[in-house]
GROMACS .gro file of N, CA and C in nm:
model
  387
    1MET      N    1   0.084  -0.116   0.000
    1MET     CA    2   0.000   0.000   0.000
    1MET      C    3   0.089   0.123   0.000
    2ASP      N    4   0.056   0.221  -0.081
    2ASP     CA    5   0.135   0.343  -0.091
    2ASP      C    6   0.106   0.436   0.025
    3SER      N    7   0.210   0.502   0.073
    3SER     CA    8   0.188   0.604   0.175
    3SER      C    9   0.131   0.727   0.104
    4PRO      N   10   0.066   0.819   0.176
    4PRO     CA   11   0.003   0.933   0.112
    4PRO      C   12   0.099   1.015   0.027
    5THR      N   13   0.221   1.043   0.075
    5THR     CA   14   0.312   1.127  -0.002
    5THR      C   15   0.376   1.050  -0.116
    6LEU      N   16   0.409   0.923  -0.095
    6LEU     CA   17   0.471   0.845  -0.201
    6LEU      C   18   0.370   0.805  -0.307
    7GLY      N   19   0.244   0.795  -0.269
    7GLY     CA   20   0.141   0.755  -0.363
    7GLY      C   21   0.127   0.855  -0.478
    8LEU      N   22   0.167   0.978  -0.454
    8LEU     CA   23   0.158   1.080  -0.557
    8LEU      C   24   0.273   1.073  -0.656
    9ARG      N   25   0.381   1.007  -0.619
    9ARG     CA   26   0.498   0.996  -0.706
    9ARG      C   27   0.490   0.868  -0.787
   10LYS      N   28   0.539   0.874  -0.908
   10LYS     CA   29   0.545   0.754  -0.992
   10LYS      C   30   0.642   0.655  -0.930
   11ARG      N   31   0.611   0.526  -0.949
   11ARG     CA   32   0.699   0.422  -0.896
   11ARG      C   33   0.842   0.438  -0.948
   12SER      N   34   0.856   0.483  -1.071
   12SER     CA   35   0.990   0.496  -1.129
   12SER      C   36   1.070   0.609  -1.064
   13HIS      N   37   1.006   0.696  -0.990
   13HIS     CA   38   1.076   0.805  -0.924
   13HIS      C   39   1.108   0.775  -0.777
   14ARG      N   40   1.077   0.655  -0.735
   14ARG     CA   41   1.108   0.614  -0.598
   14ARG      C   42   1.240   0.537  -0.598
   15SER      N   43   1.298   0.522  -0.481
   15SER     CA   44   1.421   0.444  -0.473
   15SER      C   45   1.390   0.297  -0.499
   16ARG      N   46   1.491   0.221  -0.540
   16ARG     CA   47   1.471   0.078  -0.565
   16ARG      C   48   1.434   0.004  -0.437
   17VAL      N   49   1.483   0.052  -0.325
   17VAL     CA   50   1.447  -0.010  -0.197
   17VAL      C   51   1.300   0.015  -0.167
   18THR      N   52   1.253   0.139  -0.188
   18THR     CA   53   1.114   0.173  -0.160
   18THR      C   54   1.018   0.097  -0.249
   19ASN      N   55   1.050   0.085  -0.378
   19ASN     CA   56   0.955   0.016  -0.467
   19ASN      C   57   0.972  -0.135  -0.467
   20GLY      N   58   1.064  -0.186  -0.385
   20GLY     CA   59   1.076  -0.330  -0.366
   20GLY      C   60   1.161  -0.405  -0.466
   21THR      N   61   1.231  -0.335  -0.553
   21THR     CA   62   1.314  -0.405  -0.652
   21THR      C   63   1.456  -0.433  -0.601
   22SER      N   64   1.492  -0.376  -0.486
   22SER     CA   65   1.625  -0.399  -0.430
   22SER      C   66   1.613  -0.410  -0.278
   23LEU      N   67   1.689  -0.501  -0.222
   23LEU     CA   68   1.688  -0.519  -0.077
   23LEU      C   69   1.763  -0.406  -0.008
   24LEU      N   70   1.880  -0.375  -0.060
   24LEU     CA   71   1.964  -0.267  -0.007
   24LEU      C   72   2.025  -0.191  -0.124
   25PRO      N   73   2.049  -0.061  -0.110
   25PRO     CA   74   2.107   0.014  -0.220
   25PRO      C   75   2.248  -0.034  -0.254
   26ASP      N   76   2.274  -0.050  -0.381
   26ASP     CA   77   2.408  -0.086  -0.432
   26ASP      C   78   2.462  -0.218  -0.375
   27VAL      N   79   2.371  -0.311  -0.343
   27VAL     CA   80   2.412  -0.443  -0.293
   27VAL      C   81   2.355  -0.550  -0.385
   28ASP      N   82   2.442  -0.643  -0.424
   28ASP     CA   83   2.397  -0.754  -0.507
   28ASP      C   84   2.310  -0.845  -0.421
   29GLY      N   85   2.184  -0.854  -0.454
   29GLY     CA   86   2.088  -0.931  -0.376
   29GLY      C   87   2.100  -1.081  -0.392
   30ARG      N   88   2.202  -1.129  -0.466
   30ARG     CA   89   2.217  -1.273  -0.487
   30ARG      C   90   2.305  -1.340  -0.384
   31SER      N   91   2.366  -1.264  -0.294
   31SER     CA   92   2.452  -1.326  -0.193
   31SER      C   93   2.367  -1.410  -0.098
   32LEU      N   94   2.430  -1.506  -0.033
   32LEU     CA   95   2.361  -1.591   0.063
   32LEU      C   96   2.297  -1.506   0.173
   33TRP      N   97   2.371  -1.408   0.222
   33TRP     CA   98   2.322  -1.320   0.328
   33TRP      C   99   2.197  -1.247   0.282
   34ALA      N  100   2.202  -1.186   0.164
   34ALA     CA  101   2.087  -1.109   0.113
   34ALA      C  102   1.967  -1.199   0.085
   35ARG      N  103   1.992  -1.317   0.031
   35ARG     CA  104   1.880  -1.410   0.004
   35ARG      C  105   1.813  -1.454   0.134
   36ARG      N  106   1.894  -1.486   0.236
   36ARG     CA  107   1.837  -1.527   0.364
   36ARG      C  108   1.758  -1.412   0.427
   37MET      N  109   1.812  -1.292   0.418
   37MET     CA  110   1.742  -1.176   0.473
   37MET      C  111   1.608  -1.156   0.402
   38ARG      N  112   1.610  -1.165   0.271
   38ARG     CA  113   1.486  -1.149   0.192
   38ARG      C  114   1.384  -1.256   0.231
   39ASP      N  115   1.430  -1.381   0.247
   39ASP     CA  116   1.341  -1.490   0.289
   39ASP      C  117   1.279  -1.461   0.426
   40LEU      N  118   1.362  -1.417   0.520
   40LEU     CA  119   1.311  -1.389   0.654
   40LEU      C  120   1.211  -1.274   0.654
   41ILE      N  121   1.238  -1.172   0.576
   41ILE     CA  122   1.144  -1.060   0.566
   41ILE      C  123   1.010  -1.111   0.515
   42ALA      N  124   1.013  -1.191   0.410
   42ALA     CA  125   0.888  -1.245   0.354
   42ALA      C  126   0.814  -1.332   0.454
   43LEU      N  127   0.887  -1.416   0.527
   43LEU     CA  128   0.824  -1.504   0.626
   43LEU      C  129   0.760  -1.424   0.740
   44HIS      N  130   0.831  -1.326   0.790
   44HIS     CA  131   0.776  -1.244   0.899
   44HIS      C  132   0.658  -1.161   0.852
   45LEU      N  133   0.667  -1.105   0.732
   45LEU     CA  134   0.553  -1.028   0.681
   45LEU      C  135   0.432  -1.118   0.662
   46ALA      N  136   0.453  -1.241   0.617
   46ALA     CA  137   0.342  -1.335   0.603
   46ALA      C  138   0.280  -1.366   0.740
   47ASP      N  139   0.364  -1.381   0.842
   47ASP     CA  140   0.314  -1.405   0.978
   47ASP      C  141   0.228  -1.289   1.027
   48LEU      N  142   0.257  -1.169   0.979
   48LEU     CA  143   0.183  -1.050   1.022
   48LEU      C  144   0.063  -1.020   0.932
   49GLY      N  145   0.033  -1.108   0.839
   49GLY     CA  146  -0.084  -1.088   0.754
   49GLY      C  147  -0.053  -1.043   0.613
   50GLY      N  148   0.072  -1.038   0.576
   50GLY     CA  149   0.111  -0.998   0.441
   50GLY      C  150   0.158  -0.855   0.435
   51GLU      N  151   0.230  -0.824   0.329
   51GLU     CA  152   0.291  -0.692   0.316
   51GLU      C  153   0.188  -0.579   0.321
   52GLY      N  154   0.071  -0.602   0.263
   52GLY     CA  155  -0.031  -0.499   0.262
   52GLY      C  156  -0.096  -0.474   0.396
   53ALA      N  157  -0.077  -0.564   0.491
   53ALA     CA  158  -0.142  -0.552   0.621
   53ALA      C  159  -0.054  -0.485   0.726
   54VAL      N  160   0.070  -0.453   0.692
   54VAL     CA  161   0.161  -0.395   0.791
   54VAL      C  162   0.199  -0.253   0.751
   55SER      N  163   0.225  -0.173   0.852
   55SER     CA  164   0.265  -0.034   0.829
   55SER      C  165   0.412  -0.028   0.787
   56GLU      N  166   0.453   0.087   0.740
   56GLU     CA  167   0.594   0.105   0.704
   56GLU      C  168   0.683   0.092   0.827
   57ALA      N  169   0.635   0.137   0.941
   57ALA     CA  170   0.713   0.123   1.065
   57ALA      C  171   0.732  -0.025   1.098
   58GLU      N  172   0.627  -0.105   1.084
   58GLU     CA  173   0.638  -0.249   1.109
   58GLU      C  174   0.733  -0.314   1.009
   59LYS      N  175   0.727  -0.270   0.883
   59LYS     CA  176   0.819  -0.324   0.783
   59LYS      C  177   0.963  -0.292   0.821
   60SER      N  178   0.985  -0.172   0.873
   60SER     CA  179   1.119  -0.133   0.915
   60SER      C  180   1.168  -0.222   1.028
   61ILE      N  181   1.080  -0.250   1.124
   61ILE     CA  182   1.118  -0.339   1.235
   61ILE      C  183   1.146  -0.479   1.182
   62VAL      N  184   1.064  -0.526   1.088
   62VAL     CA  185   1.085  -0.660   1.031
   62VAL      C  186   1.221  -0.667   0.961
   63ARG      N  187   1.263  -0.562   0.894
   63ARG     CA  188   1.395  -0.560   0.830
   63ARG      C  189   1.505  -0.573   0.936
   64ARG      N  190   1.490  -0.502   1.047
   64ARG     CA  191   1.588  -0.512   1.155
   64ARG      C  192   1.589  -0.653   1.214
   65VAL      N  193   1.470  -0.711   1.230
   65VAL     CA  194   1.459  -0.848   1.280
   65VAL      C  195   1.533  -0.944   1.188
   66ALA      N  196   1.512  -0.929   1.058
   66ALA     CA  197   1.578  -1.017   0.961
   66ALA      C  198   1.730  -1.000   0.967
   67THR      N  199   1.776  -0.877   0.978
   67THR     CA  200   1.920  -0.851   0.985
   67THR      C  201   1.981  -0.917   1.108
   68LEU      N  202   1.920  -0.896   1.223
   68LEU     CA  203   1.973  -0.956   1.345
   68LEU      C  204   1.968  -1.108   1.341
   69THR      N  205   1.862  -1.163   1.283
   69THR     CA  206   1.850  -1.308   1.273
   69THR      C  207   1.962  -1.366   1.187
   70VAL      N  208   1.988  -1.304   1.073
   70VAL     CA  209   2.096  -1.352   0.985
   70VAL      C  210   2.230  -1.345   1.058
   71GLU      N  211   2.254  -1.236   1.128
   71GLU     CA  212   2.381  -1.223   1.199
   71GLU      C  213   2.392  -1.322   1.315
   72LEU      N  214   2.283  -1.348   1.385
   72LEU     CA  215   2.286  -1.450   1.490
   72LEU      C  216   2.314  -1.588   1.432
   73GLU      N  217   2.255  -1.617   1.317
   73GLU     CA  218   2.281  -1.745   1.251
   73GLU      C  219   2.427  -1.757   1.211
   74ARG      N  220   2.485  -1.647   1.164
   74ARG     CA  221   2.627  -1.648   1.128
   74ARG      C  222   2.715  -1.675   1.250
   75MET      N  223   2.678  -1.614   1.363
   75MET     CA  224   2.753  -1.639   1.486
   75MET      C  225   2.742  -1.785   1.528
   76GLU      N  226   2.622  -1.842   1.515
   76GLU     CA  227   2.601  -1.982   1.551
   76GLU      C  228   2.687  -2.074   1.465
   77VAL      N  229   2.698  -2.043   1.337
   77VAL     CA  230   2.784  -2.121   1.249
   77VAL      C  231   2.930  -2.111   1.295
   78ALA      N  232   2.972  -1.990   1.329
   78ALA     CA  233   3.110  -1.971   1.376
   78ALA      C  234   3.135  -2.048   1.505
   79PHE      N  235   3.039  -2.047   1.597
   79PHE     CA  236   3.054  -2.122   1.721
   79PHE      C  237   3.066  -2.271   1.692
   80ALA      N  238   2.979  -2.321   1.606
   80ALA     CA  239   2.978  -2.464   1.574
   80ALA      C  240   3.105  -2.505   1.501
   81THR      N  241   3.151  -2.422   1.410
   81THR     CA  242   3.272  -2.452   1.334
   81THR      C  243   3.395  -2.455   1.425
   82ALA      N  244   3.403  -2.358   1.515
   82ALA     CA  245   3.517  -2.350   1.606
   82ALA      C  246   3.505  -2.449   1.721
   83GLY      N  247   3.385  -2.495   1.747
   83GLY     CA  248   3.365  -2.585   1.859
   83GLY      C  249   3.359  -2.514   1.993
   84GLU      N  250   3.357  -2.383   1.989
   84GLU     CA  251   3.351  -2.304   2.112
   84GLU      C  252   3.319  -2.159   2.076
   85ALA      N  253   3.293  -2.081   2.180
   85ALA     CA  254   3.270  -1.938   2.162
   85ALA      C  255   3.341  -1.863   2.272
   86SER      N  256   3.404  -1.754   2.238
   86SER     CA  257   3.472  -1.673   2.339
   86SER      C  258   3.369  -1.601   2.425
   87ALA      N  259   3.413  -1.553   2.538
   87ALA     CA  260   3.324  -1.479   2.628
   87ALA      C  261   3.271  -1.354   2.558
   88ASP      N  262   3.357  -1.285   2.483
   88ASP     CA  263   3.313  -1.165   2.412
   88ASP      C  264   3.211  -1.199   2.304
   89ALA      N  265   3.234  -1.309   2.232
   89ALA     CA  266   3.140  -1.349   2.127
   89ALA      C  267   3.006  -1.389   2.187
   90LEU      N  268   3.008  -1.458   2.300
   90LEU     CA  269   2.884  -1.496   2.367
   90LEU      C  270   2.810  -1.373   2.420
   91ASP      N  271   2.885  -1.275   2.469
   91ASP     CA  272   2.822  -1.152   2.517
   91ASP      C  273   2.752  -1.080   2.402
   92LEU      N  274   2.820  -1.069   2.288
   92LEU     CA  275   2.760  -1.005   2.171
   92LEU      C  276   2.637  -1.084   2.125
   93TYR      N  277   2.648  -1.215   2.124
   93TYR     CA  278   2.536  -1.301   2.084
   93TYR      C  279   2.417  -1.279   2.176
   94GLN      N  280   2.442  -1.277   2.306
   94GLN     CA  281   2.335  -1.260   2.404
   94GLN      C  282   2.268  -1.123   2.388
   95ARG      N  283   2.346  -1.018   2.373
   95ARG     CA  284   2.289  -0.884   2.357
   95ARG      C  285   2.209  -0.874   2.228
   96THR      N  286   2.261  -0.932   2.121
   96THR     CA  287   2.190  -0.930   1.993
   96THR      C  288   2.060  -1.008   2.002
   97ALA      N  289   2.063  -1.124   2.066
   97ALA     CA  290   1.941  -1.204   2.083
   97ALA      C  291   1.837  -1.130   2.166
   98GLY      N  292   1.881  -1.059   2.268
   98GLY     CA  293   1.788  -0.980   2.349
   98GLY      C  294   1.724  -0.869   2.268
   99ASN      N  295   1.804  -0.802   2.186
   99ASN     CA  296   1.749  -0.697   2.099
   99ASN      C  297   1.652  -0.756   1.998
  100LEU      N  298   1.684  -0.873   1.946
  100LEU     CA  299   1.595  -0.940   1.851
  100LEU      C  300   1.461  -0.970   1.918
  101ARG      N  301   1.466  -1.023   2.040
  101ARG     CA  302   1.341  -1.053   2.112
  101ARG      C  303   1.256  -0.927   2.129
  102ARG      N  304   1.319  -0.816   2.167
  102ARG     CA  305   1.243  -0.691   2.185
  102ARG      C  306   1.181  -0.643   2.055
  103LEU      N  307   1.255  -0.654   1.946
  103LEU     CA  308   1.198  -0.615   1.816
  103LEU      C  309   1.083  -0.706   1.777
  104LEU      N  310   1.097  -0.835   1.800
  104LEU     CA  311   0.988  -0.929   1.769
  104LEU      C  312   0.865  -0.898   1.853
  105GLU      N  313   0.885  -0.864   1.979
  105GLU     CA  314   0.771  -0.826   2.063
  105GLU      C  315   0.705  -0.699   2.010
  106ALA      N  316   0.784  -0.607   1.957
  106ALA     CA  317   0.729  -0.482   1.904
  106ALA      C  318   0.637  -0.506   1.785
  107VAL      N  319   0.662  -0.612   1.708
  107VAL     CA  320   0.575  -0.640   1.594
  107VAL      C  321   0.473  -0.750   1.625
  108GLY      N  322   0.466  -0.791   1.752
  108GLY     CA  323   0.358  -0.881   1.789
  108GLY      C  324   0.394  -1.022   1.825
  109LEU      N  325   0.521  -1.051   1.852
  109LEU     CA  326   0.556  -1.185   1.898
  109LEU      C  327   0.487  -1.209   2.031
  110ARG      N  328   0.418  -1.318   2.038
  110ARG     CA  329   0.348  -1.350   2.161
  110ARG      C  330   0.385  -1.490   2.208
  111ARG      N  331   0.390  -1.504   2.338
  111ARG     CA  332   0.415  -1.635   2.396
  111ARG      C  333   0.289  -1.719   2.381
  112ARG      N  334   0.307  -1.839   2.332
  112ARG     CA  335   0.194  -1.931   2.318
  112ARG      C  336   0.204  -2.033   2.429
  113PRO      N  337   0.113  -2.026   2.527
  113PRO     CA  338   0.122  -2.121   2.638
  113PRO      C  339   0.103  -2.264   2.590
  114ARG      N  340   0.181  -2.352   2.646
  114ARG     CA  341   0.174  -2.493   2.611
  114ARG      C  342   0.074  -2.560   2.704
  115ASP      N  343  -0.008  -2.648   2.649
  115ASP     CA  344  -0.105  -2.722   2.729
  115ASP      C  345  -0.030  -2.826   2.812
  116VAL      N  346  -0.031  -2.807   2.943
  116VAL     CA  347   0.039  -2.900   3.033
  116VAL      C  348  -0.059  -2.988   3.110
  117THR      N  349  -0.185  -2.987   3.068
  117THR     CA  350  -0.285  -3.073   3.131
  117THR      C  351  -0.247  -3.218   3.105
  118PRO      N  352  -0.235  -3.298   3.212
  118PRO     CA  353  -0.194  -3.437   3.191
  118PRO      C  354  -0.304  -3.518   3.121
  119ASP      N  355  -0.261  -3.613   3.043
  119ASP     CA  356  -0.354  -3.706   2.979
  119ASP      C  357  -0.422  -3.786   3.090
  120LEU      N  358  -0.551  -3.813   3.076
  120LEU     CA  359  -0.627  -3.883   3.179
  120LEU      C  360  -0.565  -4.018   3.213
  121ARG      N  361  -0.524  -4.092   3.110
  121ARG     CA  362  -0.463  -4.224   3.133
  121ARG      C  363  -0.333  -4.209   3.214
  122ASP      N  364  -0.249  -4.112   3.176
  122ASP     CA  365  -0.124  -4.090   3.250
  122ASP      C  366  -0.153  -4.051   3.394
  123TYR      N  367  -0.254  -3.969   3.413
  123TYR     CA  368  -0.291  -3.925   3.548
  123TYR      C  369  -0.335  -4.043   3.634
  124ILE      N  370  -0.422  -4.126   3.577
  124ILE     CA  371  -0.473  -4.243   3.651
  124ILE      C  372  -0.359  -4.339   3.682
  125GLU      N  373  -0.274  -4.367   3.583
  125GLU     CA  374  -0.161  -4.458   3.604
  125GLU      C  375  -0.063  -4.403   3.705
  126GLY      N  376  -0.045  -4.272   3.706
  126GLY     CA  377   0.047  -4.209   3.801
  126GLY      C  378  -0.004  -4.218   3.943
  127ASN      N  379  -0.134  -4.205   3.961
  127ASN     CA  380  -0.192  -4.213   4.095
  127ASN      C  381  -0.205  -4.357   4.143
  128ALA      N  382  -0.214  -4.453   4.050
  128ALA     CA  383  -0.229  -4.594   4.087
  128ALA      C  384  -0.097  -4.652   4.138
  129ALA      N  385   0.014  -4.594   4.098
  129ALA     CA  386   0.144  -4.650   4.134
  129ALA      C  387   0.189  -4.616   4.270
   0.00000   0.00000   0.00000
């Protein structure tokens, strides 16, 4: 959906990032990093009801979420490859993960409570023993 001011301008007069033809200015979108980021953006936007259902501010947060997710995944690969993580790397990972959680909450991440009600058979068998 076009914003009021951008809706008056032709698509060809907008930036490639704004009109959706480029992920980032002057960046080849074929790199693994860019493809993963694009995939994550699409997945998160779909979770929020599709691109047309979210505001530009929410899209901006989703871009930040995708960026942090890709970088956290890169750190995880480095940890796994090295077989360990330094204290500084773990600190950066933890702070980044915390920021990611806050951004996800800002766009509507919600905790889904798990049903912990015991199965009737398990309950009966547990009390019989």
